[in-house]
């Protein structure tokens, strides 16, 4: 059975109203091994602090969009567009933390989120999008299939979620 997914931008005030669902989403992704800047142990309280202390101020200040995907009222995915760029880069934005809850993967949610965030970026007159992803992760071929080009790989870029191993990251871009 295919469920209907709805996409919505969250304002800063919406983040607090949806803090439980947002926290559950990122918590599940980190515990599933997502390389999104966090390592274990990682609690629900850590998850809530991320949304409150990092994302909400950036959304409130007008430099970031937070797009969520919902199924049956539950937040099952999200992606951020960071367009708080220097004066000489008004054409650029960065894709941050594309997340799909492990229980909802392989349903096209990541593609829907990316298509919509790219549409929003174009509305903001952003013609160049950048992102990074752990080299070899399942997101890398997804981004390639969406037209993102690899500029390079940085070895030893970040610590693995579970171990002390250092992983490489792939830097990618897309011209809109």
Short mmCIF file of C-alpha atoms in Angstrom, two decimals:
data_model
loop_
_atom_site.label_atom_id
_atom_site.label_comp_id
_atom_site.label_asym_id
_atom_site.label_seq_id
_atom_site.Cartn_x
_atom_site.Cartn_y
_atom_site.Cartn_z
CA UNK A 1 0.00 0.00 0.00
CA UNK A 2 1.42 3.37 -1.04
CA UNK A 3 0.81 6.16 1.40
CA UNK A 4 0.30 9.77 0.43
CA UNK A 5 3.15 12.05 1.39
CA UNK A 6 2.62 15.76 1.97
CA UNK A 7 5.38 18.35 2.03
CA UNK A 8 5.34 21.52 4.12
CA UNK A 9 7.72 24.31 5.04
CA UNK A 10 8.02 24.83 8.78
CA UNK A 11 8.36 28.31 10.23
CA UNK A 12 10.42 28.85 13.38
CA UNK A 13 7.32 28.63 15.61
CA UNK A 14 6.29 25.39 13.89
CA UNK A 15 9.58 23.76 14.89
CA UNK A 16 8.65 23.88 18.57
CA UNK A 17 5.15 22.55 17.85
CA UNK A 18 6.68 19.64 15.92
CA UNK A 19 9.73 19.11 18.13
CA UNK A 20 8.69 15.58 19.12
CA UNK A 21 8.32 14.39 15.52
CA UNK A 22 11.45 16.18 14.33
CA UNK A 23 13.46 14.75 17.22
CA UNK A 24 12.19 11.23 16.57
CA UNK A 25 13.17 11.56 12.90
CA UNK A 26 16.77 12.64 13.43
CA UNK A 27 17.21 10.28 16.39
CA UNK A 28 16.14 7.29 14.27
CA UNK A 29 18.41 8.33 11.40
CA UNK A 30 21.47 8.74 13.64
CA UNK A 31 20.82 5.39 15.32
CA UNK A 32 20.55 3.86 11.84
CA UNK A 33 24.07 5.10 11.06
CA UNK A 34 23.40 8.34 9.17
CA UNK A 35 26.50 10.49 8.97
CA UNK A 36 24.88 13.85 9.63
CA UNK A 37 27.20 15.33 12.21
CA UNK A 38 26.32 13.29 15.29
CA UNK A 39 27.82 10.26 17.01
CA UNK A 40 26.53 7.79 19.57
CA UNK A 41 25.44 8.08 22.26
CA UNK A 42 22.76 10.40 20.86
CA UNK A 43 19.57 10.98 22.83
CA UNK A 44 16.14 12.40 22.08
CA UNK A 45 17.18 15.39 24.21
CA UNK A 46 20.22 15.86 21.93
CA UNK A 47 17.88 15.70 18.94
CA UNK A 48 15.52 18.33 20.37
CA UNK A 49 18.48 20.59 21.20
CA UNK A 50 19.65 20.43 17.57
CA UNK A 51 16.28 21.61 16.25
CA UNK A 52 15.85 24.28 18.94
CA UNK A 53 19.41 25.61 19.08
CA UNK A 54 20.67 25.24 15.51
CA UNK A 55 17.78 25.03 13.07
CA UNK A 56 15.09 27.22 14.67
CA UNK A 57 17.31 30.33 14.97
CA UNK A 58 18.47 29.98 11.34
CA UNK A 59 14.85 29.61 10.14
CA UNK A 60 13.71 32.50 12.35
CA UNK A 61 16.50 34.74 11.05
CA UNK A 62 15.50 34.06 7.44
CA UNK A 63 18.61 32.21 6.29
CA UNK A 64 17.29 28.67 6.16
CA UNK A 65 14.25 26.74 4.95
CA UNK A 66 13.09 23.59 6.69
CA UNK A 67 10.95 21.33 4.53
CA UNK A 68 9.28 18.27 6.03
CA UNK A 69 7.51 15.25 4.58
CA UNK A 70 4.53 13.83 6.44
CA UNK A 71 2.51 10.66 6.16
CA UNK A 72 -0.68 10.35 8.21
CA UNK A 73 0.39 13.40 10.22
CA UNK A 74 3.79 11.90 11.14
CA UNK A 75 7.03 13.60 10.10
CA UNK A 76 8.88 10.98 8.03
CA UNK A 77 11.48 13.14 6.30
CA UNK A 78 13.08 16.55 6.10
CA UNK A 79 15.65 18.62 4.25
CA UNK A 80 17.09 22.06 4.84
CA UNK A 81 18.17 24.81 2.45
CA UNK A 82 20.81 27.09 3.93
CA UNK A 83 20.82 30.29 1.91
CA UNK A 84 22.56 32.50 4.47
CA UNK A 85 25.48 33.22 2.16
CA UNK A 86 28.05 36.01 1.94
CA UNK A 87 27.35 39.09 -0.18
CA UNK A 88 29.44 37.74 -3.06
CA UNK A 89 27.43 34.50 -3.21
CA UNK A 90 23.76 35.54 -3.48
CA UNK A 91 23.23 32.90 -6.18
CA UNK A 92 24.24 29.93 -4.00
CA UNK A 93 22.68 27.76 -1.28
CA UNK A 94 23.58 24.55 0.53
CA UNK A 95 21.43 21.46 0.93
CA UNK A 96 21.66 20.23 4.53
CA UNK A 97 20.59 17.07 6.30
CA UNK A 98 18.31 15.24 3.90
CA UNK A 99 16.63 12.77 6.27
CA UNK A 100 14.12 9.99 5.71
CA UNK A 101 13.08 7.85 8.67
CA UNK A 102 14.46 4.31 8.22
CA UNK A 103 10.91 2.87 8.32
CA UNK A 104 9.87 5.03 5.35
CA UNK A 105 12.79 4.66 2.95
CA UNK A 106 12.51 3.41 -0.64
CA UNK A 107 9.20 5.24 -1.17
CA UNK A 108 10.53 8.22 -3.16
CA UNK A 109 10.34 10.60 -0.21
CA UNK A 110 13.95 11.80 -0.57
CA UNK A 111 13.33 12.54 -4.26
CA UNK A 112 10.16 14.48 -3.44
CA UNK A 113 11.96 16.50 -0.77
CA UNK A 114 14.86 17.29 -3.09
CA UNK A 115 12.60 18.31 -5.99
CA UNK A 116 10.65 20.67 -3.75
CA UNK A 117 13.69 22.19 -2.03
CA UNK A 118 15.26 22.79 -5.44
CA UNK A 119 12.04 24.50 -6.56
CA UNK A 120 12.16 26.69 -3.45
CA UNK A 121 15.82 27.49 -4.09
CA UNK A 122 14.98 28.63 -7.62
CA UNK A 123 12.22 30.88 -6.19
CA UNK A 124 14.92 32.45 -4.00
CA UNK A 125 16.98 32.99 -7.16
CA UNK A 126 19.59 30.47 -6.06
CA UNK A 127 21.12 28.94 -9.17
CA UNK A 128 23.89 26.84 -7.59
CA UNK A 129 23.29 24.22 -4.90
CA UNK A 130 26.05 22.45 -2.98
CA UNK A 131 26.06 19.55 -0.55
CA UNK A 132 28.29 16.95 0.98
CA UNK A 133 27.59 13.32 1.73
CA UNK A 134 29.61 10.52 3.27
CA UNK A 135 31.44 8.81 0.43
CA UNK A 136 29.79 5.50 -0.40
CA UNK A 137 26.50 6.20 1.37
CA UNK A 138 23.21 5.39 -0.36
CA UNK A 139 22.56 9.12 -0.76
CA UNK A 140 25.50 9.55 -3.13
CA UNK A 141 23.91 7.72 -6.10
CA UNK A 142 20.59 9.40 -5.30
CA UNK A 143 22.19 12.83 -5.64
CA UNK A 144 23.94 11.78 -8.85
CA UNK A 145 20.61 10.61 -10.29
CA UNK A 146 19.19 14.04 -9.48
CA UNK A 147 21.88 15.76 -11.53
CA UNK A 148 24.46 16.59 -8.84
CA UNK A 149 28.09 16.51 -9.96
CA UNK A 150 31.01 15.42 -7.79
CA UNK A 151 33.73 18.02 -7.35
CA UNK A 152 35.92 15.92 -5.13
CA UNK A 153 36.37 13.69 -2.13
CA UNK A 154 37.97 14.74 1.13
CA UNK A 155 39.47 11.78 3.02
CA UNK A 156 39.20 11.51 6.80
CA UNK A 157 36.54 14.22 6.89
CA UNK A 158 34.28 13.00 9.69
CA UNK A 159 34.04 10.39 12.40
CA UNK A 160 31.79 7.40 11.84
CA UNK A 161 28.55 7.42 13.85
CA UNK A 162 29.40 4.19 15.71
CA UNK A 163 33.21 3.89 15.73
CA UNK A 164 36.36 6.03 15.81
CA UNK A 165 36.94 5.39 12.08
CA UNK A 166 37.27 8.52 9.94
CA UNK A 167 35.19 8.56 6.77
CA UNK A 168 35.60 10.51 3.55
CA UNK A 169 33.01 12.97 2.28
CA UNK A 170 31.98 13.65 -1.31
CA UNK A 171 31.39 17.29 -2.24
CA UNK A 172 28.71 17.80 -4.90
CA UNK A 173 26.96 20.63 -6.73
CA UNK A 174 24.09 21.25 -9.12
CA UNK A 175 23.40 24.25 -11.33
CA UNK A 176 19.69 25.00 -11.48
#
